[in-house]
Amino acid sequence: MDNEDGKTLQDLEQADKYVAFPGGIPKKWLNPAFYSFVIVFIGYASWVISGEIREGRKTGTPVLETAESITTHLSAFTVLLTILTIVFCKGLERIMYYLDAKRIAEQERQRAERAEQLLEQERQRAEQERQRAEQERQRAERAEQLLEQAKKNNS
């Protein structure tokens, strides 16, 4: 079914599973990705800020230029870290899909094997029933023959 935007329900459900953009970071990984992003950013920012301040003091660079250098470093790093986070999450998502597909395929294979075993058991039961029916038929024929012989002997 299409909504007013022309998107199907499946498209909307698919888009609802992701953050930032359709096909972006899966919602279930948003918190771990965010915390990892913040931890890495804080570590890198601390390293850059302390390094730039030390370097600026040694060389006598004005504070404004040092601040500009820090801002440039952190901006570039933020963009790079954002891209790497999305790529990592997408890669992890693909791996998870592969592992889920592999697990589902294994479960289906096991179900098929169980179904084959049950089918074989049913075939064996049917064969046993056929053999029992054949034995009963032979007993009935034997009983008829004995009955006929007994009638002939009594006559």
C-alpha atoms as a PDB file:
ATOM      1  CA  MET A   1       0.000   0.000   0.000  1.00  0.00           C
ATOM      2  CA  ASP A   2       1.304   3.466  -0.845  1.00  0.00           C
ATOM      3  CA  ASN A   3       0.956   6.507   1.371  1.00  0.00           C
ATOM      4  CA  GLU A   4       0.602  10.071   0.150  1.00  0.00           C
ATOM      5  CA  ASP A   5       4.355  10.330  -0.552  1.00  0.00           C
ATOM      6  CA  GLY A   6       4.269   7.276  -2.804  1.00  0.00           C
ATOM      7  CA  LYS A   7       6.301   5.165  -0.356  1.00  0.00           C
ATOM      8  CA  THR A   8       5.217   1.651   0.459  1.00  0.00           C
ATOM      9  CA  LEU A   9       4.723   0.434   4.003  1.00  0.00           C
ATOM     10  CA  GLN A  10       7.842  -1.697   3.635  1.00  0.00           C
ATOM     11  CA  ASP A  11       9.870   1.385   2.639  1.00  0.00           C
ATOM     12  CA  LEU A  12       8.592   3.221   5.696  1.00  0.00           C
ATOM     13  CA  GLU A  13       9.371   0.290   7.993  1.00  0.00           C
ATOM     14  CA  GLN A  14      12.840   0.009   6.481  1.00  0.00           C
ATOM     15  CA  ALA A  15      13.467   3.741   6.881  1.00  0.00           C
ATOM     16  CA  ASP A  16      12.241   3.588  10.478  1.00  0.00           C
ATOM     17  CA  LYS A  17      14.985   1.098  11.381  1.00  0.00           C
ATOM     18  CA  TYR A  18      17.763   3.575  10.659  1.00  0.00           C
ATOM     19  CA  VAL A  19      18.990   6.862  12.082  1.00  0.00           C
ATOM     20  CA  ALA A  20      20.290   9.901  10.160  1.00  0.00           C
ATOM     21  CA  PHE A  21      19.250   8.681   6.712  1.00  0.00           C
ATOM     22  CA  PRO A  22      17.637   5.576   5.181  1.00  0.00           C
ATOM     23  CA  GLY A  23      20.239   2.848   5.290  1.00  0.00           C
ATOM     24  CA  GLY A  24      22.333   4.771   7.842  1.00  0.00           C
ATOM     25  CA  ILE A  25      23.166   3.548  11.316  1.00  0.00           C
ATOM     26  CA  PRO A  26      20.710   0.904  12.567  1.00  0.00           C
ATOM     27  CA  LYS A  27      18.772   2.228  15.575  1.00  0.00           C
ATOM     28  CA  LYS A  28      19.821  -0.673  17.780  1.00  0.00           C
ATOM     29  CA  TRP A  29      23.469   0.368  17.381  1.00  0.00           C
ATOM     30  CA  LEU A  30      22.917   4.089  17.899  1.00  0.00           C
ATOM     31  CA  ASN A  31      23.825   4.187  21.598  1.00  0.00           C
ATOM     32  CA  PRO A  32      27.003   2.072  21.295  1.00  0.00           C
ATOM     33  CA  ALA A  33      28.037   4.017  18.187  1.00  0.00           C
ATOM     34  CA  PHE A  34      27.365   7.351  19.893  1.00  0.00           C
ATOM     35  CA  TYR A  35      29.280   6.451  23.057  1.00  0.00           C
ATOM     36  CA  SER A  36      32.196   5.086  21.028  1.00  0.00           C
ATOM     37  CA  PHE A  37      32.175   8.253  18.929  1.00  0.00           C
ATOM     38  CA  VAL A  38      32.188  10.482  22.026  1.00  0.00           C
ATOM     39  CA  ILE A  39      34.953   8.507  23.753  1.00  0.00           C
ATOM     40  CA  VAL A  40      37.203   8.539  20.682  1.00  0.00           C
ATOM     41  CA  PHE A  41      36.455  12.214  20.036  1.00  0.00           C
ATOM     42  CA  ILE A  42      37.222  13.233  23.631  1.00  0.00           C
ATOM     43  CA  GLY A  43      40.476  11.278  23.556  1.00  0.00           C
ATOM     44  CA  TYR A  44      41.535  12.776  20.245  1.00  0.00           C
ATOM     45  CA  ALA A  45      40.403  16.278  21.233  1.00  0.00           C
ATOM     46  CA  SER A  46      42.414  16.105  24.461  1.00  0.00           C
ATOM     47  CA  TRP A  47      45.481  14.969  22.561  1.00  0.00           C
ATOM     48  CA  VAL A  48      45.118  17.635  19.831  1.00  0.00           C
ATOM     49  CA  ILE A  49      44.342  20.490  22.212  1.00  0.00           C
ATOM     50  CA  SER A  50      47.219  19.732  24.562  1.00  0.00           C
ATOM     51  CA  GLY A  51      49.606  19.132  21.648  1.00  0.00           C
ATOM     52  CA  GLU A  52      48.612  22.298  19.794  1.00  0.00           C
ATOM     53  CA  ILE A  53      48.824  24.434  22.930  1.00  0.00           C
ATOM     54  CA  ARG A  54      52.287  23.060  23.748  1.00  0.00           C
ATOM     55  CA  GLU A  55      53.419  23.517  20.153  1.00  0.00           C
ATOM     56  CA  GLY A  56      51.943  27.028  19.998  1.00  0.00           C
ATOM     57  CA  ARG A  57      53.730  28.074  23.188  1.00  0.00           C
ATOM     58  CA  LYS A  58      57.051  26.681  21.962  1.00  0.00           C
ATOM     59  CA  THR A  59      56.846  28.483  18.642  1.00  0.00           C
ATOM     60  CA  GLY A  60      55.184  31.622  19.970  1.00  0.00           C
ATOM     61  CA  THR A  61      52.086  31.211  17.776  1.00  0.00           C
ATOM     62  CA  PRO A  62      49.247  33.616  18.651  1.00  0.00           C
ATOM     63  CA  VAL A  63      46.366  32.102  20.632  1.00  0.00           C
ATOM     64  CA  LEU A  64      43.874  32.822  17.844  1.00  0.00           C
ATOM     65  CA  GLU A  65      45.936  30.835  15.313  1.00  0.00           C
ATOM     66  CA  THR A  66      46.307  27.985  17.805  1.00  0.00           C
ATOM     67  CA  ALA A  67      42.535  27.957  18.371  1.00  0.00           C
ATOM     68  CA  GLU A  68      41.968  27.992  14.612  1.00  0.00           C
ATOM     69  CA  SER A  69      44.357  25.059  14.186  1.00  0.00           C
ATOM     70  CA  ILE A  70      42.585  23.120  16.943  1.00  0.00           C
ATOM     71  CA  THR A  71      39.176  23.834  15.376  1.00  0.00           C
ATOM     72  CA  THR A  72      40.410  22.727  11.950  1.00  0.00           C
ATOM     73  CA  HIS A  73      41.845  19.490  13.356  1.00  0.00           C
ATOM     74  CA  LEU A  74      38.722  18.674  15.338  1.00  0.00           C
ATOM     75  CA  SER A  75      36.355  19.519  12.471  1.00  0.00           C
ATOM     76  CA  ALA A  76      38.232  17.299  10.038  1.00  0.00           C
ATOM     77  CA  PHE A  77      38.464  14.535  12.630  1.00  0.00           C
ATOM     78  CA  THR A  78      34.733  14.785  13.380  1.00  0.00           C
ATOM     79  CA  VAL A  79      33.862  14.340   9.708  1.00  0.00           C
ATOM     80  CA  LEU A  80      36.291  11.437   9.361  1.00  0.00           C
ATOM     81  CA  LEU A  81      35.063   9.790  12.558  1.00  0.00           C
ATOM     82  CA  THR A  82      31.428  10.172  11.467  1.00  0.00           C
ATOM     83  CA  ILE A  83      32.142   8.519   8.127  1.00  0.00           C
ATOM     84  CA  LEU A  84      34.141   5.728   9.774  1.00  0.00           C
ATOM     85  CA  THR A  85      31.377   5.139  12.328  1.00  0.00           C
ATOM     86  CA  ILE A  86      28.752   4.809   9.597  1.00  0.00           C
ATOM     87  CA  VAL A  87      30.986   2.552   7.487  1.00  0.00           C
ATOM     88  CA  PHE A  88      31.792   0.401  10.521  1.00  0.00           C
ATOM     89  CA  CYS A  89      28.104   0.108  11.467  1.00  0.00           C
ATOM     90  CA  LYS A  90      27.137  -0.771   7.888  1.00  0.00           C
ATOM     91  CA  GLY A  91      29.898  -3.373   7.727  1.00  0.00           C
ATOM     92  CA  LEU A  92      28.818  -4.793  11.056  1.00  0.00           C
ATOM     93  CA  GLU A  93      25.226  -4.850   9.835  1.00  0.00           C
ATOM     94  CA  ARG A  94      26.248  -6.829   6.739  1.00  0.00           C
ATOM     95  CA  ILE A  95      28.174  -9.279   8.896  1.00  0.00           C
ATOM     96  CA  MET A  96      25.158  -9.679  11.185  1.00  0.00           C
ATOM     97  CA  TYR A  97      22.871 -10.245   8.176  1.00  0.00           C
ATOM     98  CA  TYR A  98      25.297 -12.872   6.872  1.00  0.00           C
ATOM     99  CA  LEU A  99      25.459 -14.623  10.243  1.00  0.00           C
ATOM    100  CA  ASP A 100      21.663 -14.489  10.614  1.00  0.00           C
ATOM    101  CA  ALA A 101      21.201 -15.862   7.107  1.00  0.00           C
ATOM    102  CA  LYS A 102      23.716 -18.609   7.831  1.00  0.00           C
ATOM    103  CA  ARG A 103      21.939 -19.483  11.101  1.00  0.00           C
ATOM    104  CA  ILE A 104      18.538 -19.503   9.396  1.00  0.00           C
ATOM    105  CA  ALA A 105      19.881 -21.675   6.564  1.00  0.00           C
ATOM    106  CA  GLU A 106      21.299 -24.124   9.118  1.00  0.00           C
ATOM    107  CA  GLN A 107      17.964 -24.245  10.951  1.00  0.00           C
ATOM    108  CA  GLU A 108      16.143 -24.860   7.674  1.00  0.00           C
ATOM    109  CA  ARG A 109      18.615 -27.614   6.775  1.00  0.00           C
ATOM    110  CA  GLN A 110      18.022 -29.261  10.163  1.00  0.00           C
ATOM    111  CA  ARG A 111      14.241 -28.970   9.694  1.00  0.00           C
ATOM    112  CA  ALA A 112      14.548 -30.558   6.260  1.00  0.00           C
ATOM    113  CA  GLU A 113      16.628 -33.400   7.717  1.00  0.00           C
ATOM    114  CA  ARG A 114      14.043 -33.933  10.471  1.00  0.00           C
ATOM    115  CA  ALA A 115      11.262 -33.916   7.886  1.00  0.00           C
ATOM    116  CA  GLU A 116      13.163 -36.490   5.822  1.00  0.00           C
ATOM    117  CA  GLN A 117      13.638 -38.645   8.925  1.00  0.00           C
ATOM    118  CA  LEU A 118       9.933 -38.411   9.759  1.00  0.00           C
ATOM    119  CA  LEU A 119       9.062 -39.257   6.165  1.00  0.00           C
ATOM    120  CA  GLU A 120      11.357 -42.278   6.290  1.00  0.00           C
ATOM    121  CA  GLN A 121       9.785 -43.379   9.585  1.00  0.00           C
ATOM    122  CA  GLU A 122       6.325 -43.043   8.046  1.00  0.00           C
ATOM    123  CA  ARG A 123       7.458 -45.078   5.040  1.00  0.00           C
ATOM    124  CA  GLN A 124       8.774 -47.781   7.369  1.00  0.00           C
ATOM    125  CA  ARG A 125       5.509 -47.780   9.339  1.00  0.00           C
ATOM    126  CA  ALA A 126       3.532 -48.021   6.104  1.00  0.00           C
ATOM    127  CA  GLU A 127       5.736 -50.914   4.978  1.00  0.00           C
ATOM    128  CA  GLN A 128       5.222 -52.663   8.319  1.00  0.00           C
ATOM    129  CA  GLU A 129       1.466 -52.148   8.045  1.00  0.00           C
ATOM    130  CA  ARG A 130       1.544 -53.523   4.506  1.00  0.00           C
ATOM    131  CA  GLN A 131       3.491 -56.561   5.726  1.00  0.00           C
ATOM    132  CA  ARG A 132       1.035 -57.083   8.608  1.00  0.00           C
ATOM    133  CA  ALA A 133      -1.877 -56.817   6.195  1.00  0.00           C
ATOM    134  CA  GLU A 134      -0.155 -59.337   3.918  1.00  0.00           C
ATOM    135  CA  GLN A 135       0.389 -61.698   6.864  1.00  0.00           C
ATOM    136  CA  GLU A 136      -3.259 -61.320   7.897  1.00  0.00           C
ATOM    137  CA  ARG A 137      -4.339 -62.037   4.328  1.00  0.00           C
ATOM    138  CA  GLN A 138      -2.127 -65.145   4.249  1.00  0.00           C
ATOM    139  CA  ARG A 139      -3.508 -66.282   7.626  1.00  0.00           C
ATOM    140  CA  ALA A 140      -7.040 -65.753   6.363  1.00  0.00           C
ATOM    141  CA  GLU A 141      -6.260 -67.778   3.204  1.00  0.00           C
ATOM    142  CA  ARG A 142      -4.644 -70.499   5.328  1.00  0.00           C
ATOM    143  CA  ALA A 143      -7.669 -70.522   7.636  1.00  0.00           C
ATOM    144  CA  GLU A 144      -9.981 -70.832   4.605  1.00  0.00           C
ATOM    145  CA  GLN A 145      -7.883 -73.685   3.254  1.00  0.00           C
ATOM    146  CA  LEU A 146      -7.957 -75.448   6.625  1.00  0.00           C
ATOM    147  CA  LEU A 147     -11.704 -74.886   6.836  1.00  0.00           C
ATOM    148  CA  GLU A 148     -12.188 -76.351   3.354  1.00  0.00           C
ATOM    149  CA  GLN A 149      -9.980 -79.325   4.217  1.00  0.00           C
ATOM    150  CA  ALA A 150     -11.893 -79.856   7.430  1.00  0.00           C
ATOM    151  CA  LYS A 151     -15.187 -79.777   5.479  1.00  0.00           C
ATOM    152  CA  LYS A 152     -13.793 -82.280   2.959  1.00  0.00           C
ATOM    153  CA  ASN A 153     -12.551 -84.548   5.729  1.00  0.00           C
ATOM    154  CA  ASN A 154     -15.905 -84.418   7.522  1.00  0.00           C
ATOM    155  CA  SER A 155     -17.850 -85.227   4.404  1.00  0.00           C
END
